[in-house]
Coordinates of C-alpha atoms in Angstrom, one line a residue:
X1439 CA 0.5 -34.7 0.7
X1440 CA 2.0 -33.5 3.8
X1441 CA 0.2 -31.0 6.5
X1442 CA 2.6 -27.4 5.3
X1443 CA 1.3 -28.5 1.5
X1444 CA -2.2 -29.1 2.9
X1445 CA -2.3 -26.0 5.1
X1446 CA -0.9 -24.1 1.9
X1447 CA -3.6 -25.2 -0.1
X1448 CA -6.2 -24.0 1.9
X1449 CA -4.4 -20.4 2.7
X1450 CA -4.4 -20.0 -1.0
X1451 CA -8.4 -21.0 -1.2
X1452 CA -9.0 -18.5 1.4
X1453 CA -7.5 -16.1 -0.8
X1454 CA -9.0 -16.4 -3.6
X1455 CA -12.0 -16.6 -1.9
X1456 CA -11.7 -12.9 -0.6
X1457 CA -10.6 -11.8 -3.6
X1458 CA -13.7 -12.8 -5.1
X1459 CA -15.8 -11.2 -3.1
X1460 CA -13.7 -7.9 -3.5
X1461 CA -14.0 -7.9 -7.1
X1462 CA -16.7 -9.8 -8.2
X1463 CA -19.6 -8.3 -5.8
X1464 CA -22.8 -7.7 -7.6
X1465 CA -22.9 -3.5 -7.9
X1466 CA -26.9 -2.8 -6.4
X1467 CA -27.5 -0.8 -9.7
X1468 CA -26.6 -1.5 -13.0
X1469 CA -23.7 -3.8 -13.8
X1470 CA -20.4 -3.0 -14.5
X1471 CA -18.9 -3.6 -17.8
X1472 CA -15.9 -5.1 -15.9
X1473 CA -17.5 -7.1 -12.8
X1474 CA -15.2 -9.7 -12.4
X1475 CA -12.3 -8.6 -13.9
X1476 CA -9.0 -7.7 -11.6
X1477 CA -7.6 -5.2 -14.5
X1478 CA -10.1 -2.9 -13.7
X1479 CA -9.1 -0.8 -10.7
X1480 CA -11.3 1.7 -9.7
X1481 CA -10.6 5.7 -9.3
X1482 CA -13.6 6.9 -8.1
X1483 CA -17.3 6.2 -7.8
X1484 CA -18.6 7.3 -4.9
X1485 CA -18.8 4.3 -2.6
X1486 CA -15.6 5.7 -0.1
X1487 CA -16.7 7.1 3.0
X1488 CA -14.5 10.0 2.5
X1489 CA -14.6 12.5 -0.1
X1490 CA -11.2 11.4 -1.9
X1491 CA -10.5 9.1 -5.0
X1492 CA -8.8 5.7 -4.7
X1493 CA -5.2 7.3 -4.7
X1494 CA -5.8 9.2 -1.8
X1495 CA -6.0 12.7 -3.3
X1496 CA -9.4 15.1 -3.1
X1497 CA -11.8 16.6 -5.7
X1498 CA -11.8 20.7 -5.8
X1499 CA -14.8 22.5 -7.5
X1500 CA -12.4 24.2 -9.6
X1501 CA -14.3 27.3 -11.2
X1502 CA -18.3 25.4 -10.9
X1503 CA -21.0 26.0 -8.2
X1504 CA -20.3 22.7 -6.6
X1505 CA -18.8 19.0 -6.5
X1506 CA -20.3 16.7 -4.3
X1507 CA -20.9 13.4 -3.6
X1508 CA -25.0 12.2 -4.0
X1509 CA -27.0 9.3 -4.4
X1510 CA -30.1 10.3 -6.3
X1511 CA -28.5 8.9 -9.2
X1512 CA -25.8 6.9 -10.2
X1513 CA -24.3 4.4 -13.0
X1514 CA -23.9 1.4 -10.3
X1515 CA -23.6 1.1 -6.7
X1516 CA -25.1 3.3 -3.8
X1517 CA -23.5 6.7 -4.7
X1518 CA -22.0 8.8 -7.3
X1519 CA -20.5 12.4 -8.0
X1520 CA -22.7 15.5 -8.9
X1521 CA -20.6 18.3 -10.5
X1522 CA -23.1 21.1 -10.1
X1523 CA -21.9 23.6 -13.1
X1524 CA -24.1 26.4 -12.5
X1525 CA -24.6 29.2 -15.4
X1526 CA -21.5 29.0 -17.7
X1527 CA -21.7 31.7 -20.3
X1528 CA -21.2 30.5 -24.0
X1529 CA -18.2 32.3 -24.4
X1530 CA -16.4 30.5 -20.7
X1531 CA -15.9 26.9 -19.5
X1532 CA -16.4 25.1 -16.4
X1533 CA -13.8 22.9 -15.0
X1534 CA -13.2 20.3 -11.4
X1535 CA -10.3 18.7 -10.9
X1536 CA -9.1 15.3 -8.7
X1537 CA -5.5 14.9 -7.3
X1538 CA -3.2 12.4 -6.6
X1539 CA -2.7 13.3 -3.4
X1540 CA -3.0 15.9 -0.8
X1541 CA -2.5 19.3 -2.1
X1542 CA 0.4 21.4 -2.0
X1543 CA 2.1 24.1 -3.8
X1544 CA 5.5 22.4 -3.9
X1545 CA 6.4 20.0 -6.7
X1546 CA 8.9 18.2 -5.0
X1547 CA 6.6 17.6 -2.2
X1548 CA 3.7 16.1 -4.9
X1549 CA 2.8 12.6 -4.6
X1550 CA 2.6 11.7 -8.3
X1551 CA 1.4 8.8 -9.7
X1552 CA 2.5 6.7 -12.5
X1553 CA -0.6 5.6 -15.0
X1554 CA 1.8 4.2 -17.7
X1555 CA 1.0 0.9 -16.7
X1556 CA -2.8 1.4 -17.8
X1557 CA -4.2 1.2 -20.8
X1558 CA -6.8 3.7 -20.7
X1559 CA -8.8 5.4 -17.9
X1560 CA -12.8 4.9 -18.7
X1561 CA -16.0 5.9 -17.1
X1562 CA -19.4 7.0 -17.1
X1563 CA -21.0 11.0 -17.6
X1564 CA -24.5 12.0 -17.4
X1565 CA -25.4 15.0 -19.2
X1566 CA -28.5 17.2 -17.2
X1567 CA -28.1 20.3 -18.7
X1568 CA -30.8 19.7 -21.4
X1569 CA -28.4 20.0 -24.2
X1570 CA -25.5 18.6 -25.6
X1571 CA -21.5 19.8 -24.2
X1572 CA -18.0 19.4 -24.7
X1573 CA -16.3 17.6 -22.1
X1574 CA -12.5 17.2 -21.7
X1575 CA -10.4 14.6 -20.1
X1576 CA -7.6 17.1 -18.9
X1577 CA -4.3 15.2 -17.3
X1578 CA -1.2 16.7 -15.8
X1579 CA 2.1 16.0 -14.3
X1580 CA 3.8 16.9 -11.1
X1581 CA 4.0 20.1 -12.5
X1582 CA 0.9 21.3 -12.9
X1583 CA 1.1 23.9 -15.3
X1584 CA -0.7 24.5 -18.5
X1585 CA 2.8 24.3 -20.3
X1586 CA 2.8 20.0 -19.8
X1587 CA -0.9 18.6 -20.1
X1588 CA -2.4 16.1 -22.3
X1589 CA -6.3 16.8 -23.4
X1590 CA -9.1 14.5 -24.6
X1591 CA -12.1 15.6 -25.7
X1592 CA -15.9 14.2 -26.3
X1593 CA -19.4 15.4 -26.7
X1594 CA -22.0 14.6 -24.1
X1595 CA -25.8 14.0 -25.2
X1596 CA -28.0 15.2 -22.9
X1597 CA -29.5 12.7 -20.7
X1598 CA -28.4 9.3 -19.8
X1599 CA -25.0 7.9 -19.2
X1600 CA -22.2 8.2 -21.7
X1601 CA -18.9 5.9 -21.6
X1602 CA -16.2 7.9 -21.6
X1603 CA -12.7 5.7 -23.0
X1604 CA -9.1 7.4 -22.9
X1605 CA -6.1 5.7 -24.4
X1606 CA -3.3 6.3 -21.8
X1607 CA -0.8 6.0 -24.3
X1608 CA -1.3 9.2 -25.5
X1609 CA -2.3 8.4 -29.1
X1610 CA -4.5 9.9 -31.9
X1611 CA -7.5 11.9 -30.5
X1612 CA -4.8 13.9 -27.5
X1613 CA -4.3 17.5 -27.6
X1614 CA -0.8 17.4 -26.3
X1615 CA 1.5 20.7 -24.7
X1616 CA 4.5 20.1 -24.0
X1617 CA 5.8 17.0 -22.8
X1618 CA 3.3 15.7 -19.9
X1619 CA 5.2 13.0 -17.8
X1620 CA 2.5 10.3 -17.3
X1621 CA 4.6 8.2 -14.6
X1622 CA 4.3 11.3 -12.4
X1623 CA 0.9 12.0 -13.0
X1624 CA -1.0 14.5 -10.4
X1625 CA -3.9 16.4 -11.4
X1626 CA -6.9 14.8 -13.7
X1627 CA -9.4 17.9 -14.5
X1628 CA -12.6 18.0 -16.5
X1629 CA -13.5 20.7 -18.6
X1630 CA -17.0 21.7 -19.9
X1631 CA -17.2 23.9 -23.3
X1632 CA -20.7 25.0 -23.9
X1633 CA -21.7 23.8 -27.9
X1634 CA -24.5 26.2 -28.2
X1635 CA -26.1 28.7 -25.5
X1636 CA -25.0 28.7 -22.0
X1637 CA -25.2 25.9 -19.9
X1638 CA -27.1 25.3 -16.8
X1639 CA -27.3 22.3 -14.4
X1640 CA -25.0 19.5 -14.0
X1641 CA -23.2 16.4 -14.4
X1642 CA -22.9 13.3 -12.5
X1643 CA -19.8 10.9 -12.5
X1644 CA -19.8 7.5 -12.0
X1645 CA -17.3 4.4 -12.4
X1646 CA -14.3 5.8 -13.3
X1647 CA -11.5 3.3 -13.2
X1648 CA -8.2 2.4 -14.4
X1649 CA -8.0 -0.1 -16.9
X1650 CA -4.1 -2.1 -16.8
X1651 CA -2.3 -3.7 -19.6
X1652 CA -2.3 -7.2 -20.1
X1653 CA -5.2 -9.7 -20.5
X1654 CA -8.7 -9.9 -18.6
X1655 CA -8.1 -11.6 -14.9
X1656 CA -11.1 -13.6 -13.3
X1657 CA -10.3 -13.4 -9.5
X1658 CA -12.6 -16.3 -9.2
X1659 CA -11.1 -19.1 -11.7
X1660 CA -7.6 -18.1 -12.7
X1661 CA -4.4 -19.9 -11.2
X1662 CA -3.5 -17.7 -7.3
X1663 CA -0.2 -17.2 -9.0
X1664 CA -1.6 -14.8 -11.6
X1665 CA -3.8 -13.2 -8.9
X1666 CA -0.6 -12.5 -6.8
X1667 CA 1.9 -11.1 -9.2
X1668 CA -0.5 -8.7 -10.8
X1669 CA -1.3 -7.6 -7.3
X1670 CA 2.2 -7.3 -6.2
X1671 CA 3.3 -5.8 -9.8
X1672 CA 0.1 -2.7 -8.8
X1673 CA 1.1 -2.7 -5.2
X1674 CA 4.6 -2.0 -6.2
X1675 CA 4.3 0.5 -8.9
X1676 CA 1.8 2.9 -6.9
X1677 CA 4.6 3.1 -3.9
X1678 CA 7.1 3.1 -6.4
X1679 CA 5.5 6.1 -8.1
X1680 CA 4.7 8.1 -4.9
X1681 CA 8.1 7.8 -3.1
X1682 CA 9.5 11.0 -2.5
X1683 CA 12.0 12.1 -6.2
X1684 CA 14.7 13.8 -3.9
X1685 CA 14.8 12.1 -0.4
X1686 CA 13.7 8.4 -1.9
X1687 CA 11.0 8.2 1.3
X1688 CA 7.5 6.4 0.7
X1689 CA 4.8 8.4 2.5
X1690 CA 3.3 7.3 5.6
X1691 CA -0.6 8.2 3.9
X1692 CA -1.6 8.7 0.3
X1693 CA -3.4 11.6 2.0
X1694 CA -0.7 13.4 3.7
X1695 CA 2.1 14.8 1.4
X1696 CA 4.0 15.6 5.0
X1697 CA 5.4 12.7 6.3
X1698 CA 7.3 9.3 5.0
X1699 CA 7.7 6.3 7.3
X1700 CA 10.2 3.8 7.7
X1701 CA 7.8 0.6 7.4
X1702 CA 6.2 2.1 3.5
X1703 CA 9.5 2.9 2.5
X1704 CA 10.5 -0.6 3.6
X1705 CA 8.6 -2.2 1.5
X1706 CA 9.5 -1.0 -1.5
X1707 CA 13.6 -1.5 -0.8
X1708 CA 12.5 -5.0 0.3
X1709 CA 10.7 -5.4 -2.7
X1710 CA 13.1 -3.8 -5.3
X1711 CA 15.5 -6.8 -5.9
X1712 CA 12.3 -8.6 -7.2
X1713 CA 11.1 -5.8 -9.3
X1714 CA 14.3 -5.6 -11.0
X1715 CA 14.2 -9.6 -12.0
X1716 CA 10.1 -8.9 -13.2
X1717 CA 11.6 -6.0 -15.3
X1718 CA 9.4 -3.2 -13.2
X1719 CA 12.3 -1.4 -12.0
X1720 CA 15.9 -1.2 -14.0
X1721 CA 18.8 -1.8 -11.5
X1722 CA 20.7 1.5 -12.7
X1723 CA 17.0 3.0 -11.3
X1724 CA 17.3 1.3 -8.2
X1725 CA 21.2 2.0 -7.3
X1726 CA 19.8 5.5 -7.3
X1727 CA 16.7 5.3 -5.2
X1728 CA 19.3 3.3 -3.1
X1729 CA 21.8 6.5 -3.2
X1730 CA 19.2 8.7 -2.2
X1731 CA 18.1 6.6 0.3
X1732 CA 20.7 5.9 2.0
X1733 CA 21.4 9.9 2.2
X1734 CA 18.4 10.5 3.7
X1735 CA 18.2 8.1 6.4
X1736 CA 21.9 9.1 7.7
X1737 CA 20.9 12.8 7.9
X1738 CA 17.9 11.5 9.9
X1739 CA 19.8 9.4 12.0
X1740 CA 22.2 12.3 12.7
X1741 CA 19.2 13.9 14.1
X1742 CA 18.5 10.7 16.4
X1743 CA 19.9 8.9 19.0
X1744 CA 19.7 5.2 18.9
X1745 CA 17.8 4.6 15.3
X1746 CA 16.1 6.4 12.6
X1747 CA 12.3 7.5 13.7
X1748 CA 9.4 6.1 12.8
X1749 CA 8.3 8.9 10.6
X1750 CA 10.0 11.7 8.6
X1751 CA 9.3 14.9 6.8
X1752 CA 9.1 13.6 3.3
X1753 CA 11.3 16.1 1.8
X1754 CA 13.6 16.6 4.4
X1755 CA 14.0 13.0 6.1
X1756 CA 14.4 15.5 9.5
X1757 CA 12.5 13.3 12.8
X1758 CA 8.5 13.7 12.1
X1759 CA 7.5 12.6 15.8
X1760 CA 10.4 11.5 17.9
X1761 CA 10.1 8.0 18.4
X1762 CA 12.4 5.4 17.7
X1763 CA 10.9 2.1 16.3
X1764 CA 12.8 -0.5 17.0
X1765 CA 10.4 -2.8 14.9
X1766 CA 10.3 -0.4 12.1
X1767 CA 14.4 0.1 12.0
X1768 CA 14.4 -3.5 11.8
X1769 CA 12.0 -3.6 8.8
X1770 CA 14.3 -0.7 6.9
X1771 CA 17.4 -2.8 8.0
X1772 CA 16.2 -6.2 6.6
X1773 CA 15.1 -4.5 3.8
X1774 CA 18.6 -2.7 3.4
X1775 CA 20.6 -5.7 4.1
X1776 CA 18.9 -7.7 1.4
X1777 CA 19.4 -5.1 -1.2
X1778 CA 22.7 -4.8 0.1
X1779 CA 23.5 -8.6 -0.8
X1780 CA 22.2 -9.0 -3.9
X1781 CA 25.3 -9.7 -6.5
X1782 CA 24.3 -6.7 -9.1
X1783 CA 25.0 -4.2 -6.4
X1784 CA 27.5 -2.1 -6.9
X1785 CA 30.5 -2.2 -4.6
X1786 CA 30.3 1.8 -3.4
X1787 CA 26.4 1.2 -2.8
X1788 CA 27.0 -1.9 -0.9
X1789 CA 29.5 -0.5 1.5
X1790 CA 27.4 3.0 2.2
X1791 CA 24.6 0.7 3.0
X1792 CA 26.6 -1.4 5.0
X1793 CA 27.9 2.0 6.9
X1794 CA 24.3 3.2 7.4
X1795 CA 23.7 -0.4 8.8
X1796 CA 26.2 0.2 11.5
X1797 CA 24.6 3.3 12.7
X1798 CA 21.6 0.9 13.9
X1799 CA 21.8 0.2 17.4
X1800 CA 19.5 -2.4 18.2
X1801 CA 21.8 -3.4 21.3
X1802 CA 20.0 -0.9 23.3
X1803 CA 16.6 -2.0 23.4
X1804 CA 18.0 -5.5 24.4
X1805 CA 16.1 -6.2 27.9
X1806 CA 15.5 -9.7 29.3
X1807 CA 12.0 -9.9 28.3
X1808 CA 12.6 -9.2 24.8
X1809 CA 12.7 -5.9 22.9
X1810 CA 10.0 -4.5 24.0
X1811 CA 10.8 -0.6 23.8
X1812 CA 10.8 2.0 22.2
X1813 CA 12.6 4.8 22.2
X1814 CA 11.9 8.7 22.8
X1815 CA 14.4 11.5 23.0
X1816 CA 13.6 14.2 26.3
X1817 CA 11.6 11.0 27.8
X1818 CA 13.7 8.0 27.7
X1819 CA 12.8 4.0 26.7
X1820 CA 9.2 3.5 26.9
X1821 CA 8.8 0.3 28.4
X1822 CA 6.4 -2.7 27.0
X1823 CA 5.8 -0.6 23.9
X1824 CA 5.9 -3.7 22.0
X1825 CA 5.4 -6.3 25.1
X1826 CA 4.1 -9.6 23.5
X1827 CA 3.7 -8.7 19.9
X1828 CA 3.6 -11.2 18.2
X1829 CA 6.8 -12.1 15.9
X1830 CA 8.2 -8.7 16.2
X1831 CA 10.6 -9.3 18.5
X1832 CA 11.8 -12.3 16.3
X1833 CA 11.9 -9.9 12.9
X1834 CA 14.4 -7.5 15.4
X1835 CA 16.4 -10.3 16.4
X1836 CA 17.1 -11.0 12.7
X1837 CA 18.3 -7.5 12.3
X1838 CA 20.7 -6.9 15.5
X1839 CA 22.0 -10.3 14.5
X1840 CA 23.5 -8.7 10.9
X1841 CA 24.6 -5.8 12.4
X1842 CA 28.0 -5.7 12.9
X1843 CA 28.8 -2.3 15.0
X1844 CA 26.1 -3.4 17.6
X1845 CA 25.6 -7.3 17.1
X1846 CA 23.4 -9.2 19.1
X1847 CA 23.7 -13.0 18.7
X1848 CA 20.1 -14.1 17.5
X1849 CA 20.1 -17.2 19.8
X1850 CA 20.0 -14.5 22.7
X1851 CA 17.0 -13.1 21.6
X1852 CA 15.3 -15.6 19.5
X1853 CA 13.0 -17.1 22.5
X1854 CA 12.4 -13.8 24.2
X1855 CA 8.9 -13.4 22.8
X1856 CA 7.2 -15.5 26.0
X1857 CA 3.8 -14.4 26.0
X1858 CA 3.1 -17.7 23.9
X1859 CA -0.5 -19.2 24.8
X1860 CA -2.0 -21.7 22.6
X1861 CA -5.8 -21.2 21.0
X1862 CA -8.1 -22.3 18.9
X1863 CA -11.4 -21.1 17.9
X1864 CA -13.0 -24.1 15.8
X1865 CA -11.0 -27.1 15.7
X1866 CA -8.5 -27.7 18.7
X1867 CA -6.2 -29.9 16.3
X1868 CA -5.7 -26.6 14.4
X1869 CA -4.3 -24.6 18.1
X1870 CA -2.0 -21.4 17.2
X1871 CA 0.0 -19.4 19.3
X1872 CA -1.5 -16.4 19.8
X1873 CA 2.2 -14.4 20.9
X1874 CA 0.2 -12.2 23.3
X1875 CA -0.1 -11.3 27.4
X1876 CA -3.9 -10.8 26.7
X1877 CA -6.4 -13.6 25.1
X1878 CA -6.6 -11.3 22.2
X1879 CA -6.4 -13.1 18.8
X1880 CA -3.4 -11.2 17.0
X1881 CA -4.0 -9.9 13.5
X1882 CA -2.7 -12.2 10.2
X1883 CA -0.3 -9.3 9.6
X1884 CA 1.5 -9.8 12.8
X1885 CA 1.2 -13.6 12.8
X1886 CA 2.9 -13.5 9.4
X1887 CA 5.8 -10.8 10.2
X1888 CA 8.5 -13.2 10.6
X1889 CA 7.7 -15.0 7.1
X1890 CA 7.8 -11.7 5.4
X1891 CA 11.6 -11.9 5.7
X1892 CA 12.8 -15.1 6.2
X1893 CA 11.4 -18.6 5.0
X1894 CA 11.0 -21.1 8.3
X1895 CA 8.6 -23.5 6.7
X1896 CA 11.2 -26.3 6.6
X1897 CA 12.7 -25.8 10.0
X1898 CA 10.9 -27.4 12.6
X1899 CA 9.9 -26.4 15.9
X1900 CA 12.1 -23.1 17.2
X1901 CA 14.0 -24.7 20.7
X1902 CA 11.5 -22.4 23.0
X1903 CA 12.5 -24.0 26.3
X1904 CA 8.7 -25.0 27.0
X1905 CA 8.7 -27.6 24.4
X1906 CA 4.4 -27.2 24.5
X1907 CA 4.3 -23.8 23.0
X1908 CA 7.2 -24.6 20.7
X1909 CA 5.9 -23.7 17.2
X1910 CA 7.2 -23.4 13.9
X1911 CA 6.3 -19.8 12.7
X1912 CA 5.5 -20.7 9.2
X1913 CA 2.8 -23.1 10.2
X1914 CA 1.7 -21.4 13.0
X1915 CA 0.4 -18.7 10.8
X1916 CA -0.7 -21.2 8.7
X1917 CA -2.9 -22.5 11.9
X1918 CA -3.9 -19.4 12.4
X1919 CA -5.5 -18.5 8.9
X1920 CA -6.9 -22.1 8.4
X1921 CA -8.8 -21.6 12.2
X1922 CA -10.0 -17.9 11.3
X1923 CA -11.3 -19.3 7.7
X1924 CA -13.4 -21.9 9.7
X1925 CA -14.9 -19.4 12.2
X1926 CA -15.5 -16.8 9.4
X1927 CA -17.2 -20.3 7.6
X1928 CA -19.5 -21.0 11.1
X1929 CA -20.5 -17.1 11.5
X1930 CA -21.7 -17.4 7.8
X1931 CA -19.4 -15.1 6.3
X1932 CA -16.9 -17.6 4.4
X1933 CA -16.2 -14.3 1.9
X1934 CA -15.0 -12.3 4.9
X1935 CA -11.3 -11.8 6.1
X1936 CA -10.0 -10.6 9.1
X1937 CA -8.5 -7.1 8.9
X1938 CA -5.1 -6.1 10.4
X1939 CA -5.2 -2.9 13.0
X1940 CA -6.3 0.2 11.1
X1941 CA -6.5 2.9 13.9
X1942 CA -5.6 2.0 17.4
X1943 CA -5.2 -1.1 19.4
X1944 CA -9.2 -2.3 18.7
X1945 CA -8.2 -2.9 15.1
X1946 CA -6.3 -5.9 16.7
X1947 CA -9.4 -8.0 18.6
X1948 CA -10.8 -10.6 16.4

């Protein structure tokens, strides 16, 4: 076995490791039907920090007293929902509601979601108004109007917890108006009927959770391959379903239905070619996210003056805070350029992307230490912006080097990235480059940049002049991951992983 196959080995065990502890950690209550199953993703139950659901969106009162979050009692875990109904005469209804997203009035500013790859939503309902209800599983589309909705309903005992199961395929048992679009789905409401006599009191909510199609995954014993492509297949659908339906932008946050960003929305164009072959995307589909695309980012860069900005109004495309990225241009280039190549892409497409391309300067944040700026309008290059990190500048020289407008020769830039000092943190035979002017340990994330977009496993050493801190970048990460595993192991926390920055520069330090 050779060292890459070893080191792959144990990057996989790693993963599956964490994995395992994600999904298979005993709840502190009661246990979960599904504990240790990967198809059961949950919506909400209480155990965020914040006070929205696992897409991102919020929970409204709707019409009751209150809906808040408590944890007096609940089905499993440390916390669940109260929906405090209040009086509701016999003759009215009480309702709450959760969104995919932030709220707005606009529908083309709505991040929907797409449920048509679960099979059913389920969760838990305690009943403490002392006597039985009706309760409603109420979903809409994008829309939001009473015109297109799909409606479930059930009858709640009083007292203890009842499972609450709902076919998302729309079968027998739905109330359906219209013609609700479940792959933009964007409000899920609840609706209490009294049965006899008005109600007083309320109900708690617990373990709600989307169920997907396919069979039962154990995280813990079935083959990383598995484990990955149902991953990637969920990752991809939810930014699939919440990119923007006229400008084809991927929002920056699930919670702000303002502003798309060049790194989301690179993603998914990076990720589309594979989509197609896995049948999650059809390729006429994906010629016209392309179109609309491609649209959007040339009005933005009409509006710029080197590259397209880092973020932009989601509807618009029109600069959303002026900076220009060159690390996240060269993620929306790559991403572009690969689509671009693919042999099922139509000629017209292919030369409109190759014309956007073009209108990428990299050329100008060329500097003899790297690319290491960014750029603001009214202020100028910021210098050292991106000083030392890690394999960006590598991942920019791959993009300046396909452009053809504004080409920079890759062997120019390649080796700029010379804050290069070796580490280790358990075993010395397992030293990484840390890419960094500091001693800070830089994030997996970063470490792994470069192999996002191109595969240097089999290539050796790069020819940095200093033939010490020469490193393949493939196994450097590898390094990297197999070093931070053994220092999770020695702090007794072999089930933890390292996180990559969240807010500010702190989320970097080890």
């Amino acid at each position: 076995m050779n060292l890459t196959l070893q080191h792959r080995k144990k990057v996989m065990y790693r993963m599956r490791r964490w994995l395992a502890a994600i999904c298979c950690a005993a709840p502190l209550a009661h246990t979960s039907a599904r504990a240790g199953d990967l198809s059961y993703v949950p919506l909400f139950n209480g155990e965020r920090s914040d006070s929205l659901n696992l897409w991102g969106g919020p929970f409204t009162a709707g019409n009751i007293a209150s809906f808040s979050k408590q944890s007096s009692v609940v089905h499993s875990g440390a916390a669940a929902y109260r929906a405090n109904l209040g009086s509701i005469p016999s003759n009215s209804f009480g309702f709450f509601q959760t969104f995919s997203s932030a709220l707005t009035g606009e529908e083309e500013a709505r991040q929907d979601r797409d449920v048509t790859q679960y099979q059913s939503l389920e969760g838990y309902v305690q009943n403490d108004t002392g006597g039985p209800l009706s309760f409603s599983v109420e979903i809409k589309d994008y829309r939001d109007d009473n015109a297109n909705k799909a409606i479930r309903n059930y009858t709640l005992p009083a007292g203890g917890w009842t499972k609450i199961t709902a076919p998302l395929d729309l079968s027998a048992g739905w109330n359906i108006a219209g013609n609700p679009d479940l792959t933009r789905t964007y409000a899920l409401s609840f609706v209490v009927n009294p049965i006899s006599g008005p109600v007083n009191g309320s109900l708690y909510l617990d373990d709600f959770a989307l169920v997907e199609k396919g069979p039962s995954i154990d995280p813990a014993t079935a083959p990383i391959q598995t484990i990955v492509e149902r991953l990637a297949h969920r990752q991809f659908t939810a930014l699939w379903a919440a990119r923007n339906k006229t400008s084809g932008l991927i929002p920056n946050r699930s919670d702000n239905v303002d502003e798309g960003a060049l790194n989301t929305t690179a993603g998914v164009v990076w990720l589309l070619p594979s989509a197609i072959r896995h049948g999650w995307v059809t390729q006429t589909d994906a010629n016209g996210y392309l179109g609309e695309l491609v649209a959007s980012l040339n009005s933005n860069r009409d509006q710029t003056t080197f590259l397209p900005s880092r973020k932009l109004d989601l509807k618009t495309a029109a600069p959303s805070g002026a900076e220009e990225s060159s690390i996240d241009a060269a993620f929306i280039a790559l991403a572009l350029h690969n689509f671009k190549s693919q042999s099922a892409t139509p000629a017209s497409l292919r030369n409109s992307i190759n014309d956007l391309e073009n209108r990428f300067d990299f050329s100008a944040f060329v500097r003899p230490d790297a690319y290491n700026l960014s750029y603001t309008p009214g202020q100028g290059f910021n210098d050292n912006v991106y000083k030392g990190y890690t394999n960006e500048n590598k991942v920019i020289s791959l993009a300046a080097d396909l452009n053809q407008a504004h080409h920079v020769p890759l062997a120019s830039m390649w080796n700029k990235d010379t804050g290069r000092t070796l580490a280790s943190l358990v075993d010395s035979n397992d030293k990484f480059l840390t890419y960094s002017f500091g001693t800070d340990y830089r994030a997996p994330f970063a470490q792994a940049l470069i192999n996002l977009f191109v595969d240097t496993s089999d290539r050796g050493a790069d020819n940095f002049p200093d033939r010490a801190l020469a490193r393949n970048p493939w196994i450097n990460f590898v390094k990297e991951e197999n070093e931070i595993n053994d220092k999770l192991a020695q702090l007794g926390r072999p089930n933890f992983f390292q996180a990559d920055a969240g807010q500010g520069a702190a989320g970097y330090q080890p």
